[in-house]
mmCIF file of C-alpha atoms in Angstrom:
data_model
loop_
_atom_site.group_PDB
_atom_site.id
_atom_site.type_symbol
_atom_site.label_atom_id
_atom_site.label_comp_id
_atom_site.label_asym_id
_atom_site.label_seq_id
_atom_site.Cartn_x
_atom_site.Cartn_y
_atom_site.Cartn_z
ATOM 1 C CA MET A 1 77.088 123.682 91.952
ATOM 2 C CA THR A 2 80.560 123.956 90.262
ATOM 3 C CA SER A 3 81.820 123.731 86.676
ATOM 4 C CA ILE A 4 84.688 122.013 84.820
ATOM 5 C CA HIS A 5 85.671 122.624 81.141
ATOM 6 C CA VAL A 6 85.727 119.785 79.144
ATOM 7 C CA ASP A 7 86.805 119.804 75.467
ATOM 8 C CA ASP A 8 84.008 117.237 74.414
ATOM 9 C CA GLN A 9 80.653 117.073 76.154
ATOM 10 C CA ASP A 10 79.696 113.624 74.876
ATOM 11 C CA ARG A 11 82.969 112.017 75.773
ATOM 12 C CA ALA A 12 82.938 113.845 79.172
ATOM 13 C CA LEU A 13 79.318 112.618 80.194
ATOM 14 C CA ARG A 14 80.497 109.157 79.185
ATOM 15 C CA PHE A 15 83.518 109.242 81.344
ATOM 16 C CA TYR A 16 81.976 110.841 84.143
ATOM 17 C CA THR A 17 79.084 108.470 84.554
ATOM 18 C CA ASP A 18 80.201 105.052 82.977
ATOM 19 C CA VAL A 19 83.831 105.314 84.586
ATOM 20 C CA LEU A 20 83.839 107.732 87.474
ATOM 21 C CA GLY A 21 80.240 106.779 88.483
ATOM 22 C CA PHE A 22 78.304 110.369 88.441
ATOM 23 C CA VAL A 23 74.729 110.115 87.758
ATOM 24 C CA THR A 24 73.398 112.581 85.093
ATOM 25 C CA LYS A 25 70.980 115.197 86.680
ATOM 26 C CA HIS A 26 70.599 117.683 83.543
ATOM 27 C CA ASP A 27 71.235 117.462 80.000
ATOM 28 C CA ILE A 28 69.537 120.336 78.162
ATOM 29 C CA PRO A 29 70.217 121.387 74.677
ATOM 30 C CA MET A 30 71.529 124.823 74.494
ATOM 31 C CA GLY A 31 72.138 125.617 70.902
ATOM 32 C CA GLU A 32 75.582 124.194 69.808
ATOM 33 C CA HIS A 33 76.173 122.551 73.252
ATOM 34 C CA ARG A 34 74.224 121.194 76.099
ATOM 35 C CA TRP A 35 73.839 122.277 79.756
ATOM 36 C CA ILE A 36 74.945 118.989 81.363
ATOM 37 C CA THR A 37 75.313 118.486 85.203
ATOM 38 C CA VAL A 38 76.143 115.296 86.964
ATOM 39 C CA VAL A 39 75.715 114.441 90.731
ATOM 40 C CA SER A 40 77.153 111.727 93.045
ATOM 41 C CA PRO A 41 74.634 108.805 93.515
ATOM 42 C CA GLU A 42 75.238 109.160 97.122
ATOM 43 C CA ALA A 43 74.106 112.689 97.135
ATOM 44 C CA PRO A 44 71.707 113.340 94.299
ATOM 45 C CA ASP A 45 70.550 116.626 95.990
ATOM 46 C CA GLY A 46 74.199 117.699 96.519
ATOM 47 C CA VAL A 47 76.722 119.510 94.633
ATOM 48 C CA GLU A 48 76.130 119.464 90.911
ATOM 49 C CA LEU A 49 78.988 119.265 88.598
ATOM 50 C CA VAL A 50 78.594 121.238 85.427
ATOM 51 C CA LEU A 51 80.314 119.737 82.263
ATOM 52 C CA GLU A 52 81.082 123.090 80.609
ATOM 53 C CA PRO A 53 82.199 123.293 76.933
ATOM 54 C CA ALA A 54 85.914 124.572 76.702
ATOM 55 C CA GLY A 55 85.357 126.644 73.614
ATOM 56 C CA HIS A 56 86.532 130.062 75.000
ATOM 57 C CA PRO A 57 90.001 130.659 73.718
ATOM 58 C CA ALA A 58 91.188 131.382 77.155
ATOM 59 C CA VAL A 59 90.322 127.912 78.527
ATOM 60 C CA ARG A 60 92.579 125.643 76.622
ATOM 61 C CA PRO A 61 95.935 127.770 77.535
ATOM 62 C CA TYR A 62 94.703 127.782 81.180
ATOM 63 C CA THR A 63 93.962 124.118 81.341
ATOM 64 C CA GLU A 64 97.000 123.120 79.337
ATOM 65 C CA ALA A 65 99.251 125.014 81.613
ATOM 66 C CA LEU A 66 97.891 123.184 84.616
ATOM 67 C CA VAL A 67 97.901 119.819 83.093
ATOM 68 C CA ALA A 68 101.611 120.216 82.064
ATOM 69 C CA ASP A 69 102.697 120.517 85.579
ATOM 70 C CA GLY A 70 100.309 117.945 86.662
ATOM 71 C CA ILE A 71 98.137 120.312 88.635
ATOM 72 C CA PRO A 72 94.510 119.030 89.259
ATOM 73 C CA PHE A 73 91.687 121.356 88.186
ATOM 74 C CA THR A 74 89.584 120.244 91.124
ATOM 75 C CA ALA A 75 89.232 117.252 93.724
ATOM 76 C CA PHE A 76 86.820 114.819 94.469
ATOM 77 C CA ALA A 77 86.507 113.317 98.053
ATOM 78 C CA VAL A 78 86.316 109.675 98.125
ATOM 79 C CA ASP A 79 86.381 107.138 100.964
ATOM 80 C CA ASP A 80 89.170 104.919 99.895
ATOM 81 C CA VAL A 81 91.771 106.336 97.573
ATOM 82 C CA GLN A 82 93.546 103.202 96.971
ATOM 83 C CA ALA A 83 90.368 101.167 96.215
ATOM 84 C CA GLU A 84 89.296 103.822 93.852
ATOM 85 C CA TYR A 85 92.570 103.795 92.288
ATOM 86 C CA GLU A 86 92.670 100.156 91.797
ATOM 87 C CA ARG A 87 89.253 100.211 90.344
ATOM 88 C CA LEU A 88 89.682 103.002 87.890
ATOM 89 C CA THR A 89 93.153 101.637 86.711
ATOM 90 C CA ALA A 90 91.310 98.321 85.991
ATOM 91 C CA ALA A 91 88.701 100.290 83.993
ATOM 92 C CA GLY A 92 91.822 101.980 81.963
ATOM 93 C CA VAL A 93 91.981 105.154 83.573
ATOM 94 C CA ALA A 94 95.502 106.664 83.577
ATOM 95 C CA PHE A 95 96.729 108.279 86.753
ATOM 96 C CA THR A 96 99.607 110.899 86.859
ATOM 97 C CA GLN A 97 100.032 110.242 90.671
ATOM 98 C CA PRO A 98 99.442 106.912 92.481
ATOM 99 C CA PRO A 99 97.968 107.161 96.075
ATOM 100 C CA VAL A 100 100.533 108.742 98.234
ATOM 101 C CA ALA A 101 99.974 109.802 101.843
ATOM 102 C CA MET A 102 100.503 113.590 102.119
ATOM 103 C CA GLY A 103 100.269 114.382 105.663
ATOM 104 C CA PRO A 104 96.732 114.027 107.034
ATOM 105 C CA VAL A 105 95.257 113.021 103.347
ATOM 106 C CA THR A 106 95.823 110.547 100.722
ATOM 107 C CA THR A 107 95.761 111.630 97.245
ATOM 108 C CA ALA A 108 95.768 110.541 93.725
ATOM 109 C CA VAL A 109 95.631 112.300 90.585
ATOM 110 C CA LEU A 110 93.863 110.946 87.250
ATOM 111 C CA ASP A 111 93.470 112.010 83.611
ATOM 112 C CA ASP A 112 89.706 112.741 83.044
ATOM 113 C CA THR A 113 90.374 112.281 79.208
ATOM 114 C CA CYS A 114 88.640 115.671 78.170
ATOM 115 C CA GLY A 115 91.316 118.170 79.220
ATOM 116 C CA ASN A 116 91.531 118.062 83.048
ATOM 117 C CA LEU A 117 93.439 116.387 85.948
ATOM 118 C CA ILE A 118 91.266 115.305 88.843
ATOM 119 C CA GLN A 119 92.544 114.793 92.365
ATOM 120 C CA LEU A 120 91.115 111.992 94.566
ATOM 121 C CA VAL A 121 91.400 112.787 98.323
ATOM 122 C CA ALA A 122 90.466 110.979 101.428
ATOM 123 C CA MET A 123 90.951 112.376 104.898
ATOM 124 C CA MET B 1 131.347 117.523 87.939
ATOM 125 C CA GLY B 2 131.313 120.898 89.836
ATOM 126 C CA ASP B 3 127.642 121.217 88.984
ATOM 127 C CA VAL B 4 126.951 117.896 90.868
ATOM 128 C CA PHE B 5 128.299 119.243 93.891
ATOM 129 C CA LYS B 6 126.647 122.504 93.636
ATOM 130 C CA ALA B 7 123.413 120.451 92.876
ATOM 131 C CA LEU B 8 124.073 118.479 96.181
ATOM 132 C CA ALA B 9 124.941 121.197 98.396
ATOM 133 C CA ASP B 10 121.245 122.384 98.778
ATOM 134 C CA PRO B 11 119.202 120.459 101.366
ATOM 135 C CA THR B 12 115.969 121.184 99.422
ATOM 136 C CA ARG B 13 117.545 119.492 96.222
ATOM 137 C CA ARG B 14 118.747 116.462 98.200
ATOM 138 C CA THR B 15 115.166 116.094 99.494
ATOM 139 C CA VAL B 16 113.727 116.350 96.011
ATOM 140 C CA LEU B 17 116.334 113.696 95.008
ATOM 141 C CA ASP B 18 115.170 111.554 98.306
ATOM 142 C CA GLU B 19 111.387 111.908 96.836
ATOM 143 C CA LEU B 20 112.191 110.793 93.314
ATOM 144 C CA GLN B 21 114.031 107.986 94.718
ATOM 145 C CA GLU B 22 110.983 106.990 96.419
ATOM 146 C CA ARG B 23 108.934 107.247 93.524
ATOM 147 C CA ASP B 24 110.432 108.223 90.014
ATOM 148 C CA GLY B 25 108.237 109.748 87.218
ATOM 149 C CA GLN B 26 106.542 112.474 89.314
ATOM 150 C CA THR B 27 104.983 115.481 88.125
ATOM 151 C CA LEU B 28 105.759 118.769 89.505
ATOM 152 C CA PHE B 29 102.792 118.918 91.273
ATOM 153 C CA GLU B 30 103.314 115.671 93.177
ATOM 154 C CA LEU B 31 106.764 116.653 93.893
ATOM 155 C CA CYS B 32 105.679 120.038 95.408
ATOM 156 C CA ALA B 33 102.903 118.366 97.284
ATOM 157 C CA ARG B 34 105.451 116.009 98.962
ATOM 158 C CA LEU B 35 107.876 118.618 99.705
ATOM 159 C CA ALA B 36 104.963 120.587 101.571
ATOM 160 C CA SER B 37 103.467 117.877 103.306
ATOM 161 C CA ARG B 38 106.114 115.493 104.179
ATOM 162 C CA HIS B 39 108.960 117.995 104.861
ATOM 163 C CA GLY B 40 107.212 121.458 105.690
ATOM 164 C CA LEU B 41 109.171 122.948 102.807
ATOM 165 C CA SER B 42 106.951 125.738 101.754
ATOM 166 C CA SER B 43 109.085 126.707 98.604
ATOM 167 C CA SER B 44 106.911 127.998 95.613
ATOM 168 C CA ARG B 45 106.216 126.012 92.566
ATOM 169 C CA GLN B 46 108.539 128.477 90.849
ATOM 170 C CA ALA B 47 111.349 127.836 93.432
ATOM 171 C CA VAL B 48 111.093 124.162 93.069
ATOM 172 C CA SER B 49 111.271 124.562 89.320
ATOM 173 C CA GLN B 50 114.246 126.438 89.572
ATOM 174 C CA HIS B 51 115.867 123.750 92.012
ATOM 175 C CA LEU B 52 114.906 121.299 89.250
ATOM 176 C CA ASP B 53 116.851 123.398 86.818
ATOM 177 C CA VAL B 54 119.894 123.142 88.766
ATOM 178 C CA LEU B 55 119.601 119.172 89.184
ATOM 179 C CA GLU B 56 118.773 118.970 85.340
ATOM 180 C CA ASP B 57 122.045 120.875 84.531
ATOM 181 C CA ALA B 58 123.764 118.321 86.958
ATOM 182 C CA GLY B 59 122.340 115.464 84.976
ATOM 183 C CA LEU B 60 120.604 114.270 88.285
ATOM 184 C CA VAL B 61 117.291 114.966 87.060
ATOM 185 C CA HIS B 62 115.571 114.518 83.634
ATOM 186 C CA ARG B 63 112.208 116.180 82.507
ATOM 187 C CA ARG B 64 110.271 113.721 80.277
ATOM 188 C CA ARG B 65 107.394 115.084 78.110
ATOM 189 C CA GLU B 66 104.823 112.484 77.573
ATOM 190 C CA GLY B 67 101.694 114.074 75.687
ATOM 191 C CA ARG B 68 100.350 116.705 77.593
ATOM 192 C CA PHE B 69 102.332 115.867 80.810
ATOM 193 C CA THR B 70 105.812 116.583 82.176
ATOM 194 C CA PHE B 71 107.213 113.822 84.451
ATOM 195 C CA LEU B 72 110.382 114.224 86.368
ATOM 196 C CA HIS B 73 112.895 111.142 86.653
ATOM 197 C CA LEU B 74 115.959 110.729 88.789
ATOM 198 C CA ASP B 75 119.428 109.704 87.360
ATOM 199 C CA THR B 76 121.974 108.766 89.810
ATOM 200 C CA THR B 77 124.699 108.211 87.190
ATOM 201 C CA PRO B 78 126.666 111.450 87.758
ATOM 202 C CA LEU B 79 127.200 110.424 91.322
ATOM 203 C CA ARG B 80 129.355 107.421 90.002
ATOM 204 C CA ALA B 81 132.018 109.910 89.481
ATOM 205 C CA ILE B 82 132.323 110.699 93.154
ATOM 206 C CA ALA B 83 132.570 107.237 94.221
ATOM 207 C CA GLU B 84 135.093 106.645 91.255
ATOM 208 C CA ARG B 85 137.364 109.511 92.558
ATOM 209 C CA TRP B 86 137.102 108.890 96.184
ATOM 210 C CA PRO B 87 136.314 105.029 96.419
ATOM 211 C CA PRO B 88 134.602 103.808 99.531
ATOM 212 C CA THR B 89 137.101 102.379 101.792
ATOM 213 C CA PRO B 90 136.974 98.509 101.596
ATOM 214 C CA PRO B 91 135.966 96.792 104.843
ATOM 215 C CA GLU B 92 138.971 95.284 106.683
ATOM 216 C CA GLY B 93 139.526 91.723 106.237
ATOM 217 C CA PRO B 94 140.538 89.219 108.774
ATOM 218 C CA PRO B 95 144.042 89.710 110.143
#
């Protein structure tokens, strides 16, 4: 299990499922917020990504400083970066970096619309 | 003009210009990844940022803020002064 801070849980859940293609695993009310996790459809029992509310005052300066320099919060492994880039661009996703061969890996960086940059990476 | 020569004197800064020539409008993250993975340059992000300051002072790079992001753009206009001062020798015509 790993987590990412999102500034709007509803928007994040829609983006991570409808656009990126994750599947909701848990969505449990927790007072003001919810405990939401999503998984890859290819690995429903694999790593769960927690969509964590970004309410703590330390979160925003941290994520904004990363975003300003284009630094991804985390990376998702995909089979084909170029294919995902084309699919997601057609779906309206903004990339700060199109696919570029970086030594042994190909990477691209997208805006997750809820406060983070995400790197796509293929070996 | 002196700033342009100083900016071009450093090989890392010339590599920065090469990479921006290949793709204009990069984030600092992309530029650092390119320098490390394609050129084996292990400069820290802070060091690359300082190189960018020199290039920006010389007018060769512009930092553009777009919403929450900052993108780096190449501007070769200052190089024109070099060619104007020392124009390339014209090819020799037929005798």
